[in-house]
Coordinates of C-alpha atoms in Angstrom, one line a residue:
Chain A
X291 CA 0.0 0.0 0.0
X292 CA 1.4 3.4 -0.9
X293 CA 0.7 6.7 0.7
X294 CA -0.7 9.5 -1.4
X295 CA 1.4 12.0 0.5
X296 CA 5.0 12.7 -0.3
X297 CA 7.3 11.3 2.3
X298 CA 8.3 14.0 4.8
X299 CA 11.7 15.8 4.3
X300 CA 14.2 15.7 7.1
X301 CA 17.2 17.6 8.2
X302 CA 19.8 15.7 10.2
X303 CA 20.7 17.4 13.5
X304 CA 24.4 17.5 12.4
X305 CA 23.3 19.9 9.7
X306 CA 21.1 22.2 11.8
X307 CA 22.3 25.7 12.6
X308 CA 22.1 26.7 16.3
X309 CA 19.6 29.5 15.5
X310 CA 17.2 27.0 13.9
X311 CA 17.3 24.7 16.9
X312 CA 16.7 27.6 19.3
X313 CA 13.9 29.0 17.2
X314 CA 12.2 25.6 16.9
X315 CA 12.2 25.2 20.7
X316 CA 11.2 28.8 21.4
X317 CA 7.5 28.1 20.9
X318 CA 5.0 26.8 23.4
X319 CA 3.2 24.4 21.0
X320 CA 6.5 22.9 19.7
X321 CA 7.8 22.6 23.2
X322 CA 4.7 20.6 24.2
X323 CA 5.1 18.3 21.1
X324 CA 8.7 17.7 22.0
X325 CA 7.9 17.0 25.7
X326 CA 5.1 14.6 24.9
X327 CA 7.3 12.8 22.4
X328 CA 10.1 12.5 25.0
X329 CA 7.6 10.8 27.3
X330 CA 6.4 8.4 24.6
X331 CA 7.8 5.3 23.0
X332 CA 9.3 5.9 19.6
X333 CA 7.0 5.6 16.6
X334 CA 3.9 5.3 18.7
X335 CA 2.6 8.9 18.4
X336 CA 0.6 10.1 15.4
X337 CA 0.5 13.8 14.6
X338 CA -3.1 14.1 15.8
X339 CA -2.4 12.5 19.2
X340 CA -0.9 15.5 21.0
X341 CA -2.6 17.7 23.6
X342 CA -2.1 21.0 21.9
X343 CA -4.7 23.8 21.3
X344 CA -4.1 24.2 17.5
X345 CA -5.7 22.9 14.3
X346 CA -4.4 20.2 12.1
X347 CA -2.8 22.5 9.5
X348 CA -0.9 24.3 12.3
X349 CA 0.3 21.1 13.8
X350 CA 1.6 20.1 10.4
X351 CA 3.5 23.3 10.2
X352 CA 5.0 22.8 13.7
X353 CA 6.1 19.3 12.8
X354 CA 7.7 20.7 9.6
X355 CA 9.7 23.1 11.8
X356 CA 10.7 20.4 14.2
X357 CA 11.9 18.2 11.3
X358 CA 13.9 21.0 9.8
X359 CA 15.5 21.6 13.3
X360 CA 16.6 17.9 13.5
X361 CA 14.3 17.3 16.4
X362 CA 11.7 14.9 15.0
X363 CA 11.8 12.0 12.6
X364 CA 8.5 11.0 10.9
X365 CA 7.4 8.1 8.8
X366 CA 4.2 7.1 7.1
X367 CA 2.7 3.7 8.1
X368 CA -0.3 3.2 5.9
X369 CA -2.5 6.3 6.4
X370 CA -0.7 7.2 9.7
X371 CA 2.3 9.5 10.2
X372 CA 4.2 8.4 13.2
X373 CA 6.9 10.2 15.1
X374 CA 10.0 9.9 17.1
X375 CA 12.2 12.4 19.0
X376 CA 15.7 12.3 17.5
X377 CA 17.2 12.5 21.0
X378 CA 20.6 10.9 20.6
X379 CA 21.4 12.6 17.3
X380 CA 20.2 16.0 18.6
X381 CA 22.1 15.6 21.9
X382 CA 25.2 14.9 20.0
X383 CA 24.8 18.1 18.0
X384 CA 23.6 20.3 20.9
X385 CA 24.7 18.7 24.2
X386 CA 22.4 19.5 27.1
X387 CA 19.8 21.6 25.2
X388 CA 17.0 18.9 25.1
X389 CA 17.7 18.0 28.7
X390 CA 17.2 21.7 29.7
X391 CA 14.1 22.0 27.7
X392 CA 12.5 18.8 29.0
X393 CA 13.2 19.7 32.6
X394 CA 10.6 22.4 32.2
X395 CA 10.3 25.7 34.0
Chain B
X565 CA 24.7 64.5 37.4
X566 CA 21.4 62.8 36.6
X567 CA 20.4 61.0 33.5
X568 CA 17.4 62.2 31.5
X569 CA 16.4 58.6 30.7
X570 CA 14.6 56.4 33.2
X571 CA 16.8 53.6 34.5
X572 CA 16.5 50.4 32.5
X573 CA 14.1 47.8 33.9
X574 CA 15.6 44.3 34.6
X575 CA 14.3 40.8 35.1
X576 CA 16.4 38.6 37.3
X577 CA 17.3 35.3 35.5
X578 CA 15.6 33.4 38.4
X579 CA 12.3 34.8 37.2
X580 CA 12.7 34.2 33.5
X581 CA 10.5 31.6 31.8
X582 CA 12.4 29.1 29.6
X583 CA 10.5 30.2 26.5
X584 CA 11.7 33.8 27.0
X585 CA 15.3 32.7 27.3
X586 CA 15.1 30.6 24.2
X587 CA 13.3 33.3 22.2
X588 CA 15.8 35.9 23.3
X589 CA 18.7 33.8 22.0
X590 CA 16.9 32.7 18.8
X591 CA 17.9 35.8 16.9
X592 CA 21.1 36.5 15.1
X593 CA 21.5 40.1 16.3
X594 CA 20.9 39.3 19.9
X595 CA 23.3 36.2 19.6
X596 CA 26.0 38.6 18.3
X597 CA 25.4 41.0 21.2
X598 CA 25.6 38.2 23.7
X599 CA 28.8 36.8 22.2
X600 CA 30.5 40.2 22.1
X601 CA 29.5 40.8 25.7
X602 CA 30.9 37.4 26.7
X603 CA 34.2 38.4 25.1
X604 CA 34.4 41.8 26.8
X605 CA 35.1 42.9 30.3
X606 CA 31.9 43.7 32.3
X607 CA 30.6 47.3 32.1
X608 CA 33.0 48.3 29.3
X609 CA 30.6 48.1 26.4
X610 CA 28.2 50.8 25.5
X611 CA 25.1 49.9 23.5
X612 CA 26.5 51.6 20.4
X613 CA 29.8 49.7 20.4
X614 CA 28.6 46.4 18.9
X615 CA 29.2 45.1 15.4
X616 CA 25.6 44.5 14.4
X617 CA 24.0 45.7 11.1
X618 CA 21.0 47.4 12.7
X619 CA 20.0 51.0 13.7
X620 CA 20.1 52.5 17.2
X621 CA 16.3 52.0 17.8
X622 CA 16.5 48.4 16.9
X623 CA 19.6 47.9 19.1
X624 CA 17.6 49.4 22.0
X625 CA 14.8 46.9 21.4
X626 CA 17.2 44.0 21.3
X627 CA 18.7 45.1 24.6
X628 CA 15.3 45.4 26.1
X629 CA 14.6 41.7 25.1
X630 CA 17.9 40.7 26.6
X631 CA 17.2 42.4 29.9
X632 CA 13.8 40.8 30.1
X633 CA 15.4 37.4 29.5
X634 CA 17.8 37.9 32.3
X635 CA 20.8 37.9 30.0
X636 CA 22.0 41.5 30.3
X637 CA 22.4 44.1 33.0
X638 CA 22.7 47.7 32.1
X639 CA 23.5 50.9 34.0
X640 CA 23.8 54.5 33.0
X641 CA 27.1 56.2 33.7
X642 CA 26.6 59.8 32.9
X643 CA 25.4 59.9 29.3
X644 CA 26.6 56.3 28.6
X645 CA 24.7 53.1 29.1
X646 CA 27.0 50.3 29.8
X647 CA 26.4 46.5 29.8
X648 CA 27.4 43.3 31.4
X649 CA 26.4 39.7 30.6
X650 CA 24.7 38.1 33.6
X651 CA 26.6 35.0 33.1
X652 CA 26.7 33.4 36.6
X653 CA 23.1 34.2 37.4
X654 CA 21.9 33.0 33.9
X655 CA 24.0 29.9 34.2
X656 CA 22.4 29.1 37.6
X657 CA 18.9 29.3 36.0
X658 CA 19.7 27.6 32.7
X659 CA 22.8 25.4 33.1
X660 CA 24.7 24.9 29.9
X661 CA 22.6 27.2 27.7
X662 CA 25.0 30.1 27.4
X663 CA 27.9 27.8 27.0
X664 CA 26.2 26.1 24.1
X665 CA 25.3 29.4 22.5
X666 CA 28.7 30.9 22.9
X667 CA 30.4 27.9 21.4
X668 CA 28.9 28.9 18.1
X669 CA 27.9 26.7 15.2

């Protein structure tokens, strides 16, 4: 079975500028997505499964920013798009940043 | 001698939300200001002494964001406003963040 959507484009954390990483994390909705992903098993969360107060199109945009910042990897499984936090790769590029962000306020 | 300007308002790093800190640093001009301050002795840099491609009003705005994020302390010395990076206080609030940012890309 093939998906009708193009596969999502990714940027590897090794290629992410510092400003992109900071900008991706400096948003309350994206911070919430990252925190929920960190608390979930890899590849178990679909894009619609997050507790954020925004519509589907906005969530897609936020996930696109997170992919471009090397924070999230996505793949399509049948009609579902599932996610994982790229924690080890991102940690290698920006040591300590995710830990700080996940610790909360 | 008194200054004709009101003294700048500050937020102590202990009272800064994570999102404010990330947002303050997710900007190329403010990143440059922070990096130059980190490389300078405290209270030696006036607001006009930084190598950033923006006008005076924009620099004032950027410094206001940096003060609100607990990153910069300012004081007026006669007609000059001088700056210091609040490195120890900011480090206590957000361990490792400044180090990451100062390391560069």
